[in-house]
Structures are given as structure tokens and as C-alpha cells.
CSV table of C-alpha atoms and ligand atoms in Angstrom, one decimal:
chain,number,residue,atom,x,y,z
A,1,MET,CA,86.6,96.1,83.3
A,2,ALA,CA,84.8,93.1,84.4
A,3,LYS,CA,82.0,91.5,86.3
A,4,VAL,CA,83.0,89.4,89.3
A,5,GLU,CA,81.0,86.6,90.9
A,6,LEU,CA,81.8,84.6,94.0
A,7,ILE,CA,79.8,81.5,94.6
A,8,GLY,CA,79.7,79.7,97.9
A,9,LEU,CA,83.3,80.7,98.5
A,10,LYS,CA,85.0,79.3,101.6
A,11,LYS,CA,88.6,79.4,102.9
A,12,TYR,CA,89.4,77.5,106.1
A,13,PHE,CA,92.8,77.5,107.7
A,14,GLY,CA,92.6,74.3,109.9
A,15,HIS,CA,89.6,75.1,112.1
A,16,VAL,CA,89.7,78.8,111.4
A,17,LYS,CA,86.8,79.7,109.1
A,18,ALA,CA,88.4,82.8,107.6
A,19,VAL,CA,85.9,83.0,104.7
A,20,ASP,CA,82.8,81.0,105.5
A,21,GLY,CA,80.4,80.9,102.5
A,22,ILE,CA,80.3,84.1,100.4
A,23,ASP,CA,78.0,84.7,97.5
A,24,LEU,CA,78.5,88.0,95.9
A,25,GLU,CA,78.2,89.7,92.5
A,26,ILE,CA,80.2,92.8,91.7
A,27,LYS,CA,79.0,94.7,88.6
A,28,ASP,CA,81.3,95.9,85.8
A,29,GLY,CA,82.9,99.2,86.9
A,30,GLU,CA,81.4,99.1,90.4
A,31,PHE,CA,83.2,100.4,93.4
A,32,LEU,CA,82.5,97.9,96.2
A,33,ALA,CA,83.7,98.8,99.7
A,34,LEU,CA,84.3,95.7,101.9
A,35,LEU,CA,83.9,96.8,105.5
A,36,GLY,CA,84.4,94.7,108.6
A,37,PRO,CA,86.2,94.4,111.9
A,38,SER,CA,89.7,93.0,112.3
A,39,GLY,CA,89.8,89.2,111.6
A,40,SER,CA,86.5,89.2,109.7
A,41,GLY,CA,88.2,87.7,106.6
A,42,LYS,CA,88.6,90.8,104.4
A,43,THR,CA,92.2,90.2,103.4
A,44,THR,CA,91.7,86.5,103.0
A,45,LEU,CA,88.8,87.2,100.5
A,46,MET,CA,91.1,89.6,98.6
A,47,ARG,CA,93.9,87.0,98.5
A,48,LEU,CA,91.4,84.4,97.1
A,49,PHE,CA,90.4,86.9,94.4
A,50,ALA,CA,94.0,87.6,93.5
A,51,GLY,CA,94.9,83.9,93.4
A,52,LEU,CA,97.3,84.1,96.3
A,53,GLU,CA,95.2,81.6,98.2
A,54,SER,CA,93.1,78.8,96.8
A,55,PRO,CA,89.5,78.3,98.0
A,56,THR,CA,88.6,75.4,100.3
A,57,GLU,CA,85.2,75.4,98.5
A,58,GLY,CA,83.3,77.5,96.0
A,59,SER,CA,84.2,79.4,92.8
A,60,ILE,CA,85.4,82.8,91.6
A,61,LEU,CA,84.1,83.9,88.2
A,62,ILE,CA,85.5,86.9,86.2
A,63,ASP,CA,83.2,87.8,83.3
A,64,GLY,CA,81.6,84.4,83.7
A,65,LYS,CA,84.8,82.5,83.5
A,66,ASN,CA,85.9,80.3,86.4
A,67,VAL,CA,89.4,81.4,87.5
A,68,ASN,CA,89.8,79.1,90.5
A,69,ASP,CA,92.8,77.5,88.8
A,70,ALA,CA,94.2,80.5,86.9
A,71,PRO,CA,97.6,81.8,88.2
A,72,PRO,CA,97.5,85.3,89.7
A,73,ARG,CA,99.1,87.0,86.6
A,74,GLU,CA,96.5,85.7,84.2
A,75,ARG,CA,93.5,86.9,86.2
A,76,GLY,CA,93.7,90.5,85.1
A,77,ILE,CA,93.6,91.5,88.7
A,78,ALA,CA,95.9,94.0,90.4
A,79,MET,CA,96.2,94.5,94.1
A,80,VAL,CA,97.4,97.4,96.3
A,81,PHE,CA,98.3,96.5,99.8
A,82,GLN,CA,98.4,98.5,103.0
A,83,SER,CA,102.2,98.5,103.0
A,84,TYR,CA,102.9,99.9,99.6
A,85,ALA,CA,105.7,97.4,99.0
A,86,LEU,CA,107.7,99.6,96.7
A,87,TYR,CA,111.1,98.5,95.6
A,88,PRO,CA,113.4,100.8,97.7
A,89,HIS,CA,116.3,100.7,95.2
A,90,LYS,CA,114.3,101.4,92.1
A,91,SER,CA,113.1,104.9,91.0
A,92,VAL,CA,109.4,105.7,90.9
A,93,PHE,CA,109.5,105.2,87.1
A,94,LYS,CA,111.1,101.8,87.5
A,95,ASN,CA,108.6,100.8,90.3
A,96,ILE,CA,105.7,101.6,88.1
A,97,SER,CA,107.1,100.1,85.0
A,98,PHE,CA,108.2,96.8,86.7
A,99,PRO,CA,105.0,94.8,85.8
A,100,LEU,CA,105.4,95.9,82.2
A,101,LYS,CA,109.0,94.9,82.1
A,102,VAL,CA,108.2,91.5,83.4
A,103,GLU,CA,105.7,91.2,80.5
A,104,GLY,CA,108.5,92.1,78.1
A,105,LEU,CA,107.0,95.2,76.6
A,106,ASN,CA,109.3,97.5,74.5
A,107,LYS,CA,110.7,100.7,76.0
A,108,GLU,CA,108.4,103.0,74.0
A,109,ASP,CA,105.2,101.3,75.1
A,110,ILE,CA,106.5,101.1,78.7
A,111,LYS,CA,107.1,104.9,78.7
A,112,LYS,CA,103.7,105.6,77.3
A,113,LYS,CA,101.9,103.4,79.8
A,114,VAL,CA,103.9,104.7,82.8
A,115,GLU,CA,103.2,108.3,81.8
A,116,TRP,CA,99.5,107.5,81.5
A,117,ALA,CA,99.3,105.9,85.0
A,118,ALA,CA,101.5,108.6,86.5
A,119,GLY,CA,99.3,111.3,85.0
A,120,LEU,CA,96.2,109.7,86.4
A,121,LEU,CA,97.7,109.8,89.9
A,122,HIS,CA,99.4,113.2,89.5
A,123,ILE,CA,102.9,111.9,90.1
A,124,GLY,CA,104.4,112.7,86.7
A,125,HIS,CA,106.9,115.0,88.4
A,126,LEU,CA,108.2,112.3,90.8
A,127,LEU,CA,109.2,109.7,88.2
A,128,GLU,CA,113.0,110.1,88.7
A,129,ARG,CA,112.9,110.1,92.5
A,130,MET,CA,113.6,107.2,94.8
A,131,PRO,CA,110.9,105.9,97.2
A,132,SER,CA,112.9,107.3,100.2
A,133,GLN,CA,112.5,110.8,98.6
A,134,ILE,CA,108.7,110.9,98.5
A,135,SER,CA,106.0,111.3,101.1
A,136,GLY,CA,103.7,108.5,102.4
A,137,GLY,CA,100.8,109.8,100.3
A,138,GLU,CA,103.0,109.9,97.2
A,139,LYS,CA,104.2,106.3,97.8
A,140,GLN,CA,100.6,105.2,98.0
A,141,ARG,CA,100.0,106.8,94.6
A,142,VAL,CA,103.0,105.1,93.1
A,143,ALA,CA,101.7,101.8,94.4
A,144,ILE,CA,98.3,102.5,92.8
A,145,ALA,CA,99.9,103.6,89.5
A,146,ARG,CA,101.9,100.4,89.5
A,147,ALA,CA,98.7,98.4,90.0
A,148,LEU,CA,97.0,100.2,87.2
A,149,VAL,CA,99.7,100.2,84.6
A,150,ARG,CA,98.7,96.8,83.2
A,151,ARG,CA,95.1,98.0,82.8
A,152,PRO,CA,93.7,95.4,85.2
A,153,LYS,CA,90.1,94.3,84.8
A,154,VAL,CA,89.7,94.3,88.6
A,155,LEU,CA,91.5,96.5,91.1
A,156,LEU,CA,91.8,95.2,94.7
A,157,MET,CA,92.8,97.5,97.4
A,158,ASP,CA,93.4,96.3,101.0
A,159,GLU,CA,93.4,99.3,103.3
A,160,PRO,CA,95.5,101.4,101.0
A,161,LEU,CA,95.1,104.7,102.9
A,162,SER,CA,95.5,103.4,106.4
A,163,ASN,CA,99.1,104.6,106.7
A,164,LEU,CA,98.3,108.2,105.8
A,165,ASP,CA,97.4,111.0,108.2
A,166,ALA,CA,93.8,112.1,108.4
A,167,LYS,CA,94.0,115.1,106.0
A,168,VAL,CA,96.0,113.4,103.3
A,169,ARG,CA,93.8,110.4,103.6
A,170,HIS,CA,90.7,112.5,103.0
A,171,MET,CA,92.2,114.0,99.9
A,172,ALA,CA,93.5,110.7,98.6
A,173,ARG,CA,90.0,109.3,99.1
A,174,GLU,CA,88.5,112.0,96.8
A,175,GLU,CA,91.1,111.4,94.1
A,176,LEU,CA,90.7,107.7,94.3
A,177,LYS,CA,87.0,108.0,93.6
A,178,LEU,CA,87.6,110.3,90.7
A,179,PHE,CA,90.1,108.3,88.8
A,180,GLN,CA,88.2,105.1,89.5
A,181,ARG,CA,85.1,106.7,87.8
A,182,ASP,CA,87.3,108.0,85.0
A,183,ILE,CA,88.8,104.6,84.0
A,184,GLY,CA,85.8,102.6,85.2
A,185,VAL,CA,87.9,99.7,86.7
A,186,THR,CA,85.8,97.3,88.8
A,187,THR,CA,87.2,98.0,92.3
A,188,ILE,CA,87.0,96.2,95.6
A,189,TYR,CA,88.2,98.3,98.4
A,190,VAL,CA,88.9,96.8,101.9
A,191,THR,CA,88.6,99.0,104.9
A,192,HIS,CA,87.6,98.9,108.5
A,193,ASP,CA,87.0,102.7,108.4
A,194,GLN,CA,83.3,103.1,107.9
A,195,ALA,CA,83.6,106.8,106.8
A,196,GLU,CA,85.8,105.6,103.9
A,197,ALA,CA,83.4,102.9,103.0
A,198,MET,CA,80.4,105.3,103.1
A,199,GLY,CA,82.3,107.9,101.0
A,200,LEU,CA,83.7,105.6,98.4
A,201,GLY,CA,81.5,102.7,97.8
A,202,ASP,CA,78.7,102.5,95.2
A,203,ARG,CA,77.8,99.6,97.5
A,204,ILE,CA,79.1,98.4,100.8
A,205,ALA,CA,79.5,94.8,101.9
A,206,VAL,CA,79.7,94.4,105.6
A,207,MET,CA,81.7,91.3,106.7
A,208,ASN,CA,81.4,89.6,110.0
A,209,ALA,CA,83.2,86.3,110.9
A,210,GLY,CA,83.8,85.2,107.4
A,211,ARG,CA,80.4,86.1,106.0
A,212,ILE,CA,78.6,89.0,104.5
A,213,SER,CA,76.0,90.4,106.9
A,214,GLN,CA,74.6,92.9,104.5
A,215,ILE,CA,75.3,94.4,101.1
A,216,GLY,CA,73.7,97.6,99.8
A,217,ALA,CA,74.1,101.2,99.0
A,218,PRO,CA,75.7,103.3,101.8
A,219,ASP,CA,72.3,104.9,102.7
A,220,GLU,CA,70.7,101.5,102.9
A,221,ILE,CA,73.4,100.1,105.1
A,222,TYR,CA,73.2,103.1,107.4
A,223,ASN,CA,69.4,103.6,107.5
A,224,GLU,CA,68.2,100.0,107.1
A,225,PRO,CA,70.7,97.8,108.8
A,226,SER,CA,69.8,94.1,108.5
A,227,ASP,CA,70.9,93.2,112.0
A,228,THR,CA,72.4,94.6,115.2
A,229,PHE,CA,75.9,93.8,114.0
A,230,VAL,CA,75.6,96.1,111.0
A,231,ALA,CA,73.7,98.7,113.0
A,232,GLY,CA,76.4,98.7,115.7
A,233,PHE,CA,79.4,98.6,113.4
A,234,VAL,CA,78.4,101.3,110.9
A,235,GLY,CA,78.1,104.9,112.2
A,236,ILE,CA,80.4,107.0,114.4
A,237,PRO,CA,79.2,106.7,117.1
A,238,PRO,CA,77.2,103.6,116.2
A,239,MET,CA,73.4,103.1,116.7
A,240,ASN,CA,72.0,103.3,120.2
A,241,PHE,CA,70.2,100.2,121.5
A,242,ILE,CA,67.6,99.8,124.2
A,243,GLU,CA,66.2,96.4,125.2
A,244,LYS,CA,62.5,96.2,125.8
A,245,ASP,CA,60.9,92.8,126.4
A,246,ASN,CA,62.0,90.5,123.5
A,247,VAL,CA,62.9,93.4,121.2
A,248,ILE,CA,65.9,95.7,120.8
A,249,LEU,CA,65.1,99.2,119.8
A,250,GLY,CA,67.8,101.0,117.8
A,251,PHE,CA,68.2,104.6,116.9
A,252,ARG,CA,71.0,106.8,115.5
A,253,PRO,CA,72.6,109.3,117.8
A,254,GLU,CA,71.6,112.2,115.6
A,255,THR,CA,67.9,111.2,115.8
A,256,PHE,CA,68.0,111.3,119.6
A,257,LEU,CA,67.2,114.9,120.5
A,258,PRO,CA,66.1,117.0,123.4
A,259,ALA,CA,62.3,117.2,123.6
A,260,GLU,CA,62.3,120.9,123.1
A,261,LEU,CA,63.9,120.6,119.7
A,262,ILE,CA,61.8,117.8,118.4
A,263,ASN,CA,58.5,119.0,119.9
A,264,PRO,CA,58.6,122.8,119.6
A,265,PRO,CA,56.1,125.0,121.4
A,266,ILE,CA,52.7,125.7,119.9
A,267,SER,CA,52.9,127.7,116.8
A,268,PRO,CA,51.0,130.9,116.9
A,269,PHE,CA,49.9,130.4,113.3
A,270,SER,CA,47.7,127.3,113.6
A,271,LYS,CA,45.3,125.9,116.1
A,272,GLY,CA,47.0,123.2,118.0
A,273,GLY,CA,50.2,124.1,116.3
A,274,LEU,CA,53.1,121.8,115.7
A,275,ARG,CA,52.4,119.9,118.9
A,276,GLY,CA,49.0,119.0,117.5
A,277,ILE,CA,50.5,117.8,114.3
A,278,LEU,CA,53.0,115.7,116.3
A,279,LYS,CA,50.3,114.2,118.5
A,280,GLY,CA,48.2,113.5,115.4
A,281,GLY,CA,51.1,111.6,113.9
A,282,MET,CA,51.1,113.4,110.6
A,283,GLY,CA,53.9,112.2,108.2
A,284,GLY,CA,55.2,109.8,110.8
A,285,LEU,CA,56.1,112.5,113.2
A,286,ASP,CA,55.0,110.5,116.3
A,287,ILE,CA,57.6,110.4,118.9
A,288,MET,CA,58.9,108.2,121.7
A,289,LYS,CA,60.1,110.0,124.9
A,290,PHE,CA,62.8,109.0,127.3
A,291,LYS,CA,64.4,110.3,130.5
A,292,PHE,CA,68.0,110.7,129.5
A,293,ARG,CA,70.6,111.0,132.3
A,294,ILE,CA,73.5,113.0,131.0
A,295,GLU,CA,76.9,111.9,132.1
A,296,ARG,CA,79.3,113.7,129.8
A,297,VAL,CA,79.3,116.2,127.0
A,298,GLU,CA,82.1,116.1,124.4
A,299,ASN,CA,82.5,119.3,122.3
A,300,LEU,CA,83.8,118.4,118.9
A,301,GLY,CA,83.5,121.8,117.2
A,302,SER,CA,80.7,121.6,114.7
A,303,TYR,CA,78.8,119.2,116.9
A,304,ARG,CA,78.7,117.7,120.4
A,305,LEU,CA,78.4,114.2,121.6
A,306,VAL,CA,76.2,113.8,124.7
A,307,TYR,CA,76.9,110.5,126.6
A,308,GLY,CA,74.4,109.3,129.1
A,309,THR,CA,72.0,106.5,130.1
A,310,ILE,CA,68.4,105.6,129.7
A,311,GLY,CA,67.8,103.2,132.6
A,312,GLU,CA,70.7,100.7,132.3
A,313,ASN,CA,71.4,101.4,128.6
A,314,LYS,CA,74.3,103.5,127.5
A,315,ILE,CA,73.1,106.1,125.0
A,316,ILE,CA,74.7,108.8,122.9
A,317,SER,CA,73.1,111.9,121.3
A,318,ASN,CA,74.8,113.8,118.5
A,319,LEU,CA,73.7,117.4,118.8
A,320,SER,CA,74.5,120.4,116.7
A,321,ALA,CA,72.3,122.8,118.7
A,322,ARG,CA,73.9,124.7,121.6
A,323,LEU,CA,71.6,123.8,124.4
A,324,VAL,CA,72.7,124.0,128.0
A,325,LEU,CA,72.8,120.4,129.1
A,326,LYS,CA,74.4,119.8,132.5
A,327,GLU,CA,76.3,116.7,133.4
A,328,GLY,CA,74.5,114.7,136.1
A,329,GLU,CA,71.1,116.0,135.2
A,330,GLU,CA,68.1,114.2,133.7
A,331,HIS,CA,66.7,115.7,130.5
A,332,GLU,CA,63.7,114.8,128.4
A,333,PHE,CA,64.8,113.5,125.0
A,334,CYS,CA,62.9,111.9,122.2
A,335,VAL,CA,63.1,110.0,118.9
A,336,ARG,CA,60.7,110.0,116.0
A,337,LEU,CA,59.1,106.6,115.6
A,338,ASN,CA,60.2,106.8,112.0
A,339,ASP,CA,63.8,106.7,113.2
A,340,ILE,CA,63.5,103.7,115.4
A,341,ARG,CA,64.6,100.2,114.1
A,342,TYR,CA,63.5,97.0,115.8
A,343,PHE,CA,65.6,93.9,116.2
A,344,ASP,CA,65.0,90.4,117.6
A,345,LYS,CA,66.7,90.2,120.9
A,346,ASN,CA,67.6,86.5,120.4
A,347,ASN,CA,69.5,86.7,117.1
A,348,GLY,CA,69.8,90.4,116.4
A,349,VAL,CA,67.9,90.2,113.1
A,350,ARG,CA,65.9,93.2,112.0
A,351,ILE,CA,62.1,93.0,112.6
A,352,LYS,CA,60.1,95.1,110.1
A,353,LYS,CA,57.5,97.2,111.9
B,401,ATP,N1,97.5,81.9,106.7
B,401,ATP,C1,96.7,81.9,107.7
B,401,ATP,N2,96.7,80.8,108.5
B,401,ATP,C2,95.9,80.7,109.6
B,401,ATP,N3,94.9,81.6,109.9
B,401,ATP,C3,94.8,82.6,109.1
B,401,ATP,C4,95.7,82.9,108.0
B,401,ATP,N4,95.3,84.0,107.4
B,401,ATP,C5,94.3,84.5,108.1
B,401,ATP,N5,94.0,83.7,109.1
B,401,ATP,C6,92.9,83.9,110.1
B,401,ATP,O1,91.7,84.1,109.3
B,401,ATP,C7,90.9,85.1,109.9
B,401,ATP,C8,90.7,86.3,108.9
B,401,ATP,O2,91.9,87.0,108.7
B,401,ATP,P1,92.0,88.2,107.7
B,401,ATP,O3,93.4,88.6,107.6
B,401,ATP,O4,91.3,87.8,106.4
B,401,ATP,O5,91.1,89.3,108.5
B,401,ATP,P2,90.9,90.8,108.1
B,401,ATP,O6,89.4,91.0,108.0
B,401,ATP,O7,91.7,91.2,106.9
B,401,ATP,O8,91.5,91.6,109.4
B,401,ATP,P3,92.2,93.0,109.5
B,401,ATP,O9,91.2,94.0,109.5
B,401,ATP,O10,92.9,92.9,110.9
B,401,ATP,O11,93.3,93.1,108.4
B,401,ATP,C9,91.6,85.5,111.2
B,401,ATP,O12,91.1,84.8,112.3
B,401,ATP,C10,93.1,85.2,110.9
B,401,ATP,O13,93.8,84.9,112.1
B,402,MG,MG1,93.3,92.6,106.6
């Protein structure tokens, strides 16, 4: 277990600024999800950590010690790649034990450690098989067991689940989180799948063009995005945007609802009813109304995505209610003011209102 710090870290490949000035502190035992689009520098950052690349500028500290010049094996870092990179002609046992053998451990110790790692990943029954005789999900566990067997201080994972089908992937995600908590290894997990980042990360760092746009707890990233890049990258579907004068209004699809849902008819129980409360702005329940032209309704089982426009802006609503919304018609929709985020139109940076 270890604390990791990056200070002014840069990696340029010629004129390509793969990593362009990153300052980051990862706490001991933390699970940090590194989220960003293709080419944003995630893998390069992992390779810098692991010592597979050397920085153009800046430092990497593990438990306060600068490891810039330390060779990969001495950093106490293990890495799991997207391609599991198992040795095809070695059994699962031999794959997992390989790093220990290189270290020159005796047979008895090797056996104990392999059994510990295999137990953790629930692959104890596969030890005698060859990689060609196990499933993709099992291969991925073998790769993780191999990474853990030396008890690394830091575990780096670069899209380790992206080769798995959706269901296995979801299960693997749950297990990953459990064993990471169990052994408390500081983990940096690269993904461009935001659901994975939200579900796994204690914190999420969102990368864009070699820099970190925002770092924070999943809720914070989702609800309080620092700019239009983060707001537009996180969320499926992402935040809706409407340009108004010099400001961009942003709101999440699930906060954009038909007026009849957000502004129910007058309650028989109180004078003025809910409508009165809404108008009075109690508890931030003020609303902004829009004419929403509905273009397409996509039924996804437990919810529906309603695609349409407000003026020139393409907008999506995520609805669980079964209202009749006809394609081609205009409908009154609204958003609570509380759910609207404002961004500067020139640079996309969040404006606090
Ligand atoms: N060895 C290299 N030489 C030159 N350019 C490189 C090298 N490695 C990476 N790059 C460039 O650096 C940028 C960041 O690449 P990187 O692989 O870190 O992105 P990534 O975020 O991992 O993307 P993905 O999600 O597609 O894996 C890209 O523009 C890439 O082309
Ligand atoms: Mg990558």
C-alpha cells in the first residue's frame, strides 16, 4: 500500500503532448478511476507510473520517494493490461507464479502465494489448465492474480475488462471492487467507460488532451462538472446544452421532464397546492420551461430516451414514466433551476450561479 504523487508530469513524443502537466495525489488504498476519451493520455500516464516510459518533465513519488529513475521491478507497481498477455504455453499456475520465480523464491513460498492470489480471484480450480482452456473472464482474473502475487504497493489497470461481454464485465467489476477493498492496494484504473469509472472509483480523474480536467468523487463529477468537457463526457447520455447569450445552460437528461410531471395539478389538500409552492420557489423548486419538439422515442425497457430539439439545440430526456409522447409533436418540458448548470460560452468553464 502506498501514497502516490505526480508533480508537473509531462511526456511529449516529438510534438505530441501525450501527458501535458499533471499534478495528482492518490491516497494510500484509494481506488482512482482514470477516465478519458481515446488519445487523452491515459495509457501513457500508466506507462510513466510503471517505469515503461521516462517523463519529459516532472516527478513521480511513491510514499514520498522519487522513483523517476527506479527501474520498473523496483517500484512495487504491478500492471494489468487490456490484452491479458498470458504466456500461452504455461499453465495458469505457472503464469501466476512467473514473477515469483523470476525473484527466485522457493517452491513452498511460491505455492502459498499463488494459492493466496488464486483464492482472492476465485480461480483456485483452474491452476492446472492452460490459457486456451479458460474463458476470457477467467483469463482476466489470471492476469490480475499474476499482478497481485508480488503484493504490489500500487496496482495499475489499463482497461482490464474491455474484452469481456457486458454481463461478465459487470460481475468482474463487482469482484474487483471487493478484493481491492479487502487487500487495500492503491489502485489506478484506466477506462473510457464512464459507468465503470462511476461504479468503481473512490474518486474519478477525468483526462482530456493530456491534462486532468477534474478530479473528485463520482457524485461530484456527475453533479458538479467543472466544465462542458466533463459535463459532456460523463453521463449516458451526456448533459444537454443550450446556448443563451454568452452562457451555456446544461442539464442532465433525467432532470428534463414533461411539465405535467414536474408541475402537478393543484393539490386538493392545500390552498394554492403544489403549483403555489413551485411558483413560490420553496426549496429551490423553481422551474424553467421549454417547448420540446419530439423527434424520436427509444424504449430501453426500464426507461425511455426521448430525442428532440429546443430551438436549434439537440436535447435528450430520460423518462421512466409511461406518458404518451408522439414523435413530431411539441410538448411542454421543464427543468428545476436547481438542476441547471451554467458554463462560460467562450471557454466552457463552469460559472457558479
Ligand atoms: N510511443 C508513442 N509515440 C508517439 N506518440 C505516442 C506514443 N504513445 C502514445 N502516443 C500518442 O500520445 C497520445 C496519448 O496516447 P495514449 O495511448 O496515452 O492515449 P489513451 O488515453 O490511452 O487512449 P485509448 O483510450 O485509445 O487507449 C496519442 O495522441 C498517441 O497517439
Ligand atoms: Mg490506452
